[in-house]
Amino acid sequence: MKKYIILGMLCLSLLSVPTFLTPAALAEEQQDDIDKSRDYIIGSGDILDIITWKEEDLSREVAVRLDGKISFPMLDDIQAAGRSPMELKQDIQNRLKDFVEVPFVTVSVKKSNSQKFYILGEIMNAGEYPIVKNLTVLQAVALAGGFSEWASKNEILLFREENGTKKTILINYRNLVKKQDFSNNVQIQSDDTIIVP
């Protein structure tokens, strides 16, 4: 009983000011940003490998802190979270011009610790999972061991925050499987929370 009260409170708090989207509307919205979504976006907790060519003292492995910044020799703190590795590379190269004649920097993501999603409710193995590839809702459910016997498969909720706006996406798993309505098979993004009532 306690589990259902906590789950209900979580759902109510997440539903306070969301924008409701159908999977089809979400797919249309995502299509507009398809090129941008292909770029990896650095997040807090990621481990980056930054190499400055022929400059050992300016090459190192760094962790992105909770404030989204990294510390780098001679440049102090640099904002990394919310940027692509290419954007961060350009910023570091521009800043290093005061110290190195022609800096050539490479930024690669060694560990993508920031890319995670959460699945809760009537699922066999609720919890936090890493996004190690492009995942869909169907694959996320499989990763979490499938539904419990009490799961309401036609009322799955996916909570997402984008640009400060909360969105709630209703997923009808039965339509996805029986009618092969793949507009319901939404791609998972970092920090998505899936609730299976």
PDB file of C-alpha atoms in Angstrom:
ATOM      1  CA  MET A   1       0.000   0.000   0.000  1.00  0.00           C
ATOM      2  CA  LYS A   2       2.834   2.350   0.936  1.00  0.00           C
ATOM      3  CA  LYS A   3       4.418   1.743  -2.487  1.00  0.00           C
ATOM      4  CA  TYR A   4       1.248   2.909  -4.297  1.00  0.00           C
ATOM      5  CA  ILE A   5       0.924   6.050  -2.143  1.00  0.00           C
ATOM      6  CA  ILE A   6       4.543   7.033  -2.937  1.00  0.00           C
ATOM      7  CA  LEU A   7       4.014   6.256  -6.633  1.00  0.00           C
ATOM      8  CA  GLY A   8       0.818   8.333  -6.649  1.00  0.00           C
ATOM      9  CA  MET A   9       2.572  11.288  -4.980  1.00  0.00           C
ATOM     10  CA  LEU A  10       5.408  11.077  -7.509  1.00  0.00           C
ATOM     11  CA  CYS A  11       2.957  11.067 -10.411  1.00  0.00           C
ATOM     12  CA  LEU A  12       1.059  14.068  -8.987  1.00  0.00           C
ATOM     13  CA  SER A  13       4.250  16.075  -8.482  1.00  0.00           C
ATOM     14  CA  LEU A  14       5.428  15.342 -11.998  1.00  0.00           C
ATOM     15  CA  LEU A  15       2.005  16.128 -13.465  1.00  0.00           C
ATOM     16  CA  SER A  16       1.766  19.576 -11.896  1.00  0.00           C
ATOM     17  CA  VAL A  17       2.584  21.706 -14.946  1.00  0.00           C
ATOM     18  CA  PRO A  18       3.356  19.435 -17.884  1.00  0.00           C
ATOM     19  CA  THR A  19       2.536  19.809 -21.529  1.00  0.00           C
ATOM     20  CA  PHE A  20       0.780  16.655 -22.779  1.00  0.00           C
ATOM     21  CA  LEU A  21       1.962  15.295 -26.109  1.00  0.00           C
ATOM     22  CA  THR A  22       0.843  12.364 -28.178  1.00  0.00           C
ATOM     23  CA  PRO A  23       3.684  10.228 -29.523  1.00  0.00           C
ATOM     24  CA  ALA A  24       2.830  11.398 -33.076  1.00  0.00           C
ATOM     25  CA  ALA A  25       3.151  15.073 -32.035  1.00  0.00           C
ATOM     26  CA  LEU A  26       6.422  14.255 -30.296  1.00  0.00           C
ATOM     27  CA  ALA A  27       7.767  12.540 -33.434  1.00  0.00           C
ATOM     28  CA  GLU A  28       6.923  15.649 -35.489  1.00  0.00           C
ATOM     29  CA  GLU A  29       8.639  17.882 -32.916  1.00  0.00           C
ATOM     30  CA  GLN A  30      11.725  15.670 -32.831  1.00  0.00           C
ATOM     31  CA  GLN A  31      11.979  15.701 -36.633  1.00  0.00           C
ATOM     32  CA  ASP A  32      12.582  19.477 -36.524  1.00  0.00           C
ATOM     33  CA  ASP A  33      15.635  18.930 -34.313  1.00  0.00           C
ATOM     34  CA  ILE A  34      16.951  15.743 -35.890  1.00  0.00           C
ATOM     35  CA  ASP A  35      20.343  17.126 -36.887  1.00  0.00           C
ATOM     36  CA  LYS A  36      20.896  18.685 -33.481  1.00  0.00           C
ATOM     37  CA  SER A  37      19.882  15.501 -31.648  1.00  0.00           C
ATOM     38  CA  ARG A  38      22.648  13.552 -33.414  1.00  0.00           C
ATOM     39  CA  ASP A  39      25.287  15.571 -31.520  1.00  0.00           C
ATOM     40  CA  TYR A  40      26.206  14.244 -28.091  1.00  0.00           C
ATOM     41  CA  ILE A  41      25.481  16.800 -25.372  1.00  0.00           C
ATOM     42  CA  ILE A  42      27.883  16.742 -22.432  1.00  0.00           C
ATOM     43  CA  GLY A  43      26.312  16.454 -18.971  1.00  0.00           C
ATOM     44  CA  SER A  44      27.350  16.481 -15.303  1.00  0.00           C
ATOM     45  CA  GLY A  45      29.233  13.332 -14.345  1.00  0.00           C
ATOM     46  CA  ASP A  46      30.695  12.717 -17.803  1.00  0.00           C
ATOM     47  CA  ILE A  47      34.414  11.971 -18.044  1.00  0.00           C
ATOM     48  CA  LEU A  48      36.166  13.826 -20.863  1.00  0.00           C
ATOM     49  CA  ASP A  49      39.540  13.194 -22.449  1.00  0.00           C
ATOM     50  CA  ILE A  50      41.024  16.528 -23.582  1.00  0.00           C
ATOM     51  CA  ILE A  51      44.230  16.383 -25.612  1.00  0.00           C
ATOM     52  CA  THR A  52      46.175  19.409 -26.799  1.00  0.00           C
ATOM     53  CA  TRP A  53      48.534  18.355 -29.572  1.00  0.00           C
ATOM     54  CA  LYS A  54      52.231  18.509 -28.549  1.00  0.00           C
ATOM     55  CA  GLU A  55      51.268  19.977 -25.134  1.00  0.00           C
ATOM     56  CA  GLU A  56      51.395  17.280 -22.435  1.00  0.00           C
ATOM     57  CA  ASP A  57      50.699  19.748 -19.633  1.00  0.00           C
ATOM     58  CA  LEU A  58      47.501  20.804 -21.412  1.00  0.00           C
ATOM     59  CA  SER A  59      46.235  17.259 -21.983  1.00  0.00           C
ATOM     60  CA  ARG A  60      44.237  15.437 -19.333  1.00  0.00           C
ATOM     61  CA  GLU A  61      41.170  13.479 -18.324  1.00  0.00           C
ATOM     62  CA  VAL A  62      38.585  15.661 -16.557  1.00  0.00           C
ATOM     63  CA  ALA A  63      35.245  15.070 -14.872  1.00  0.00           C
ATOM     64  CA  VAL A  64      32.290  17.388 -15.470  1.00  0.00           C
ATOM     65  CA  ARG A  65      31.249  18.667 -12.038  1.00  0.00           C
ATOM     66  CA  LEU A  66      27.694  19.017 -10.719  1.00  0.00           C
ATOM     67  CA  ASP A  67      27.762  22.705 -11.689  1.00  0.00           C
ATOM     68  CA  GLY A  68      28.426  21.613 -15.292  1.00  0.00           C
ATOM     69  CA  LYS A  69      31.977  22.973 -15.389  1.00  0.00           C
ATOM     70  CA  ILE A  70      35.451  21.489 -15.779  1.00  0.00           C
ATOM     71  CA  SER A  71      38.782  22.766 -14.480  1.00  0.00           C
ATOM     72  CA  PHE A  72      41.561  23.074 -17.046  1.00  0.00           C
ATOM     73  CA  PRO A  73      45.166  24.307 -16.654  1.00  0.00           C
ATOM     74  CA  MET A  74      45.609  28.061 -17.241  1.00  0.00           C
ATOM     75  CA  LEU A  75      41.940  28.439 -18.221  1.00  0.00           C
ATOM     76  CA  ASP A  76      40.343  27.900 -14.790  1.00  0.00           C
ATOM     77  CA  ASP A  77      36.673  26.815 -14.996  1.00  0.00           C
ATOM     78  CA  ILE A  78      34.991  26.194 -18.353  1.00  0.00           C
ATOM     79  CA  GLN A  79      31.299  25.440 -18.928  1.00  0.00           C
ATOM     80  CA  ALA A  80      31.046  21.949 -20.441  1.00  0.00           C
ATOM     81  CA  ALA A  81      27.524  20.681 -19.670  1.00  0.00           C
ATOM     82  CA  GLY A  82      24.951  21.530 -22.316  1.00  0.00           C
ATOM     83  CA  ARG A  83      27.556  21.726 -25.088  1.00  0.00           C
ATOM     84  CA  SER A  84      28.728  19.254 -27.704  1.00  0.00           C
ATOM     85  CA  PRO A  85      32.365  18.041 -27.610  1.00  0.00           C
ATOM     86  CA  MET A  86      32.987  20.102 -30.784  1.00  0.00           C
ATOM     87  CA  GLU A  87      31.675  23.300 -29.113  1.00  0.00           C
ATOM     88  CA  LEU A  88      33.848  22.683 -26.058  1.00  0.00           C
ATOM     89  CA  LYS A  89      36.879  21.984 -28.293  1.00  0.00           C
ATOM     90  CA  GLN A  90      36.423  25.326 -30.103  1.00  0.00           C
ATOM     91  CA  ASP A  91      36.102  27.204 -26.794  1.00  0.00           C
ATOM     92  CA  ILE A  92      39.262  25.633 -25.342  1.00  0.00           C
ATOM     93  CA  GLN A  93      41.234  26.259 -28.563  1.00  0.00           C
ATOM     94  CA  ASN A  94      40.188  29.935 -28.597  1.00  0.00           C
ATOM     95  CA  ARG A  95      41.168  30.399 -24.942  1.00  0.00           C
ATOM     96  CA  LEU A  96      44.526  28.647 -25.384  1.00  0.00           C
ATOM     97  CA  LYS A  97      45.604  31.076 -28.141  1.00  0.00           C
ATOM     98  CA  ASP A  98      46.914  33.372 -25.388  1.00  0.00           C
ATOM     99  CA  PHE A  99      49.349  30.634 -24.271  1.00  0.00           C
ATOM    100  CA  VAL A 100      49.985  28.369 -27.291  1.00  0.00           C
ATOM    101  CA  GLU A 101      50.822  29.664 -30.771  1.00  0.00           C
ATOM    102  CA  VAL A 102      48.540  27.312 -32.734  1.00  0.00           C
ATOM    103  CA  PRO A 103      46.565  25.132 -30.310  1.00  0.00           C
ATOM    104  CA  PHE A 104      44.957  21.997 -31.705  1.00  0.00           C
ATOM    105  CA  VAL A 105      42.569  20.368 -29.211  1.00  0.00           C
ATOM    106  CA  THR A 106      40.630  17.106 -29.285  1.00  0.00           C
ATOM    107  CA  VAL A 107      37.713  16.525 -26.879  1.00  0.00           C
ATOM    108  CA  SER A 108      36.292  13.026 -26.561  1.00  0.00           C
ATOM    109  CA  VAL A 109      33.772  11.553 -24.123  1.00  0.00           C
ATOM    110  CA  LYS A 110      35.462   8.712 -22.236  1.00  0.00           C
ATOM    111  CA  LYS A 111      32.485   7.840 -20.012  1.00  0.00           C
ATOM    112  CA  SER A 112      28.941   9.142 -20.563  1.00  0.00           C
ATOM    113  CA  ASN A 113      27.786   8.967 -16.930  1.00  0.00           C
ATOM    114  CA  SER A 114      25.165  11.701 -17.440  1.00  0.00           C
ATOM    115  CA  GLN A 115      23.064   9.700 -19.920  1.00  0.00           C
ATOM    116  CA  LYS A 116      20.521   7.851 -17.768  1.00  0.00           C
ATOM    117  CA  PHE A 117      16.783   7.228 -17.615  1.00  0.00           C
ATOM    118  CA  TYR A 118      14.473   6.032 -14.849  1.00  0.00           C
ATOM    119  CA  ILE A 119      11.668   3.485 -14.903  1.00  0.00           C
ATOM    120  CA  LEU A 120       9.282   3.032 -11.955  1.00  0.00           C
ATOM    121  CA  GLY A 121       6.026   1.376 -10.992  1.00  0.00           C
ATOM    122  CA  GLU A 122       4.698  -1.985 -12.126  1.00  0.00           C
ATOM    123  CA  ILE A 123       7.925  -3.138 -13.741  1.00  0.00           C
ATOM    124  CA  MET A 124      10.068  -6.108 -12.744  1.00  0.00           C
ATOM    125  CA  ASN A 125      13.288  -4.181 -12.079  1.00  0.00           C
ATOM    126  CA  ALA A 126      12.513  -0.521 -11.381  1.00  0.00           C
ATOM    127  CA  GLY A 127      15.448   1.857 -11.165  1.00  0.00           C
ATOM    128  CA  GLU A 128      18.039   3.932 -12.971  1.00  0.00           C
ATOM    129  CA  TYR A 129      19.531   2.699 -16.254  1.00  0.00           C
ATOM    130  CA  PRO A 130      22.354   4.048 -18.455  1.00  0.00           C
ATOM    131  CA  ILE A 131      21.614   5.036 -22.044  1.00  0.00           C
ATOM    132  CA  VAL A 132      24.402   3.228 -23.867  1.00  0.00           C
ATOM    133  CA  LYS A 133      22.748   3.374 -27.305  1.00  0.00           C
ATOM    134  CA  ASN A 134      19.628   4.790 -28.934  1.00  0.00           C
ATOM    135  CA  LEU A 135      16.871   3.283 -26.783  1.00  0.00           C
ATOM    136  CA  THR A 136      13.122   3.229 -27.348  1.00  0.00           C
ATOM    137  CA  VAL A 137      10.334   2.700 -24.796  1.00  0.00           C
ATOM    138  CA  LEU A 138       9.968  -0.912 -25.947  1.00  0.00           C
ATOM    139  CA  GLN A 139      13.672  -1.551 -25.362  1.00  0.00           C
ATOM    140  CA  ALA A 140      13.596   0.282 -22.001  1.00  0.00           C
ATOM    141  CA  VAL A 141      10.792  -2.007 -20.767  1.00  0.00           C
ATOM    142  CA  ALA A 142      12.778  -5.057 -21.904  1.00  0.00           C
ATOM    143  CA  LEU A 143      15.908  -3.731 -20.169  1.00  0.00           C
ATOM    144  CA  ALA A 144      13.930  -3.414 -16.917  1.00  0.00           C
ATOM    145  CA  GLY A 145      12.763  -7.044 -17.137  1.00  0.00           C
ATOM    146  CA  GLY A 146       9.255  -6.457 -18.482  1.00  0.00           C
ATOM    147  CA  PHE A 147       5.967  -5.654 -16.740  1.00  0.00           C
ATOM    148  CA  SER A 148       4.631  -7.043 -13.479  1.00  0.00           C
ATOM    149  CA  GLU A 149       1.305  -8.894 -13.681  1.00  0.00           C
ATOM    150  CA  TRP A 150      -0.619  -5.808 -12.429  1.00  0.00           C
ATOM    151  CA  ALA A 151       0.786  -3.338 -14.953  1.00  0.00           C
ATOM    152  CA  SER A 152      -1.632  -1.094 -16.867  1.00  0.00           C
ATOM    153  CA  LYS A 153       0.063  -1.347 -20.264  1.00  0.00           C
ATOM    154  CA  ASN A 154      -2.132   1.180 -22.078  1.00  0.00           C
ATOM    155  CA  GLU A 155      -1.453   4.067 -19.634  1.00  0.00           C
ATOM    156  CA  ILE A 156       2.341   4.280 -19.438  1.00  0.00           C
ATOM    157  CA  LEU A 157       3.582   7.816 -18.754  1.00  0.00           C
ATOM    158  CA  LEU A 158       6.895   9.221 -19.905  1.00  0.00           C
ATOM    159  CA  PHE A 159       7.963  12.436 -18.171  1.00  0.00           C
ATOM    160  CA  ARG A 160      10.495  14.645 -19.929  1.00  0.00           C
ATOM    161  CA  GLU A 161      11.911  18.121 -19.365  1.00  0.00           C
ATOM    162  CA  GLU A 162      13.151  20.105 -22.361  1.00  0.00           C
ATOM    163  CA  ASN A 163      14.288  23.721 -22.224  1.00  0.00           C
ATOM    164  CA  GLY A 164      12.652  24.148 -18.809  1.00  0.00           C
ATOM    165  CA  THR A 165       9.286  22.793 -19.998  1.00  0.00           C
ATOM    166  CA  LYS A 166       7.816  19.615 -18.515  1.00  0.00           C
ATOM    167  CA  LYS A 167       6.216  17.233 -20.991  1.00  0.00           C
ATOM    168  CA  THR A 168       4.125  14.138 -20.369  1.00  0.00           C
ATOM    169  CA  ILE A 169       3.867  11.555 -23.137  1.00  0.00           C
ATOM    170  CA  LEU A 170       1.182   8.881 -22.943  1.00  0.00           C
ATOM    171  CA  ILE A 171       2.367   5.501 -24.250  1.00  0.00           C
ATOM    172  CA  ASN A 172      -0.140   2.782 -25.190  1.00  0.00           C
ATOM    173  CA  TYR A 173       1.974  -0.373 -25.135  1.00  0.00           C
ATOM    174  CA  ARG A 174      -0.900  -2.569 -26.332  1.00  0.00           C
ATOM    175  CA  ASN A 175      -1.312  -0.459 -29.498  1.00  0.00           C
ATOM    176  CA  LEU A 176       2.414  -0.634 -30.046  1.00  0.00           C
ATOM    177  CA  VAL A 177       2.498  -4.435 -29.882  1.00  0.00           C
ATOM    178  CA  LYS A 178      -0.911  -5.457 -31.264  1.00  0.00           C
ATOM    179  CA  LYS A 179      -1.537  -2.717 -33.836  1.00  0.00           C
ATOM    180  CA  GLN A 180       2.147  -2.080 -34.539  1.00  0.00           C
ATOM    181  CA  ASP A 181       1.615   1.647 -33.944  1.00  0.00           C
ATOM    182  CA  PHE A 182       5.292   2.589 -33.742  1.00  0.00           C
ATOM    183  CA  SER A 183       4.518   6.251 -33.086  1.00  0.00           C
ATOM    184  CA  ASN A 184       4.181   4.987 -29.475  1.00  0.00           C
ATOM    185  CA  ASN A 185       7.748   3.664 -29.495  1.00  0.00           C
ATOM    186  CA  VAL A 186       9.304   6.975 -28.385  1.00  0.00           C
ATOM    187  CA  GLN A 187      13.084   7.297 -28.246  1.00  0.00           C
ATOM    188  CA  ILE A 188      14.415   7.665 -24.706  1.00  0.00           C
ATOM    189  CA  GLN A 189      16.358  10.812 -23.805  1.00  0.00           C
ATOM    190  CA  SER A 190      18.620  11.548 -20.861  1.00  0.00           C
ATOM    191  CA  ASP A 191      16.709  12.058 -17.561  1.00  0.00           C
ATOM    192  CA  ASP A 192      13.430  10.660 -18.934  1.00  0.00           C
ATOM    193  CA  THR A 193      11.246   9.031 -16.268  1.00  0.00           C
ATOM    194  CA  ILE A 194       8.876   6.230 -17.268  1.00  0.00           C
ATOM    195  CA  ILE A 195       5.994   5.401 -14.908  1.00  0.00           C
ATOM    196  CA  VAL A 196       4.141   2.118 -15.373  1.00  0.00           C
ATOM    197  CA  PRO A 197       0.921   2.368 -13.294  1.00  0.00           C
TER     198      PRO A 197
END
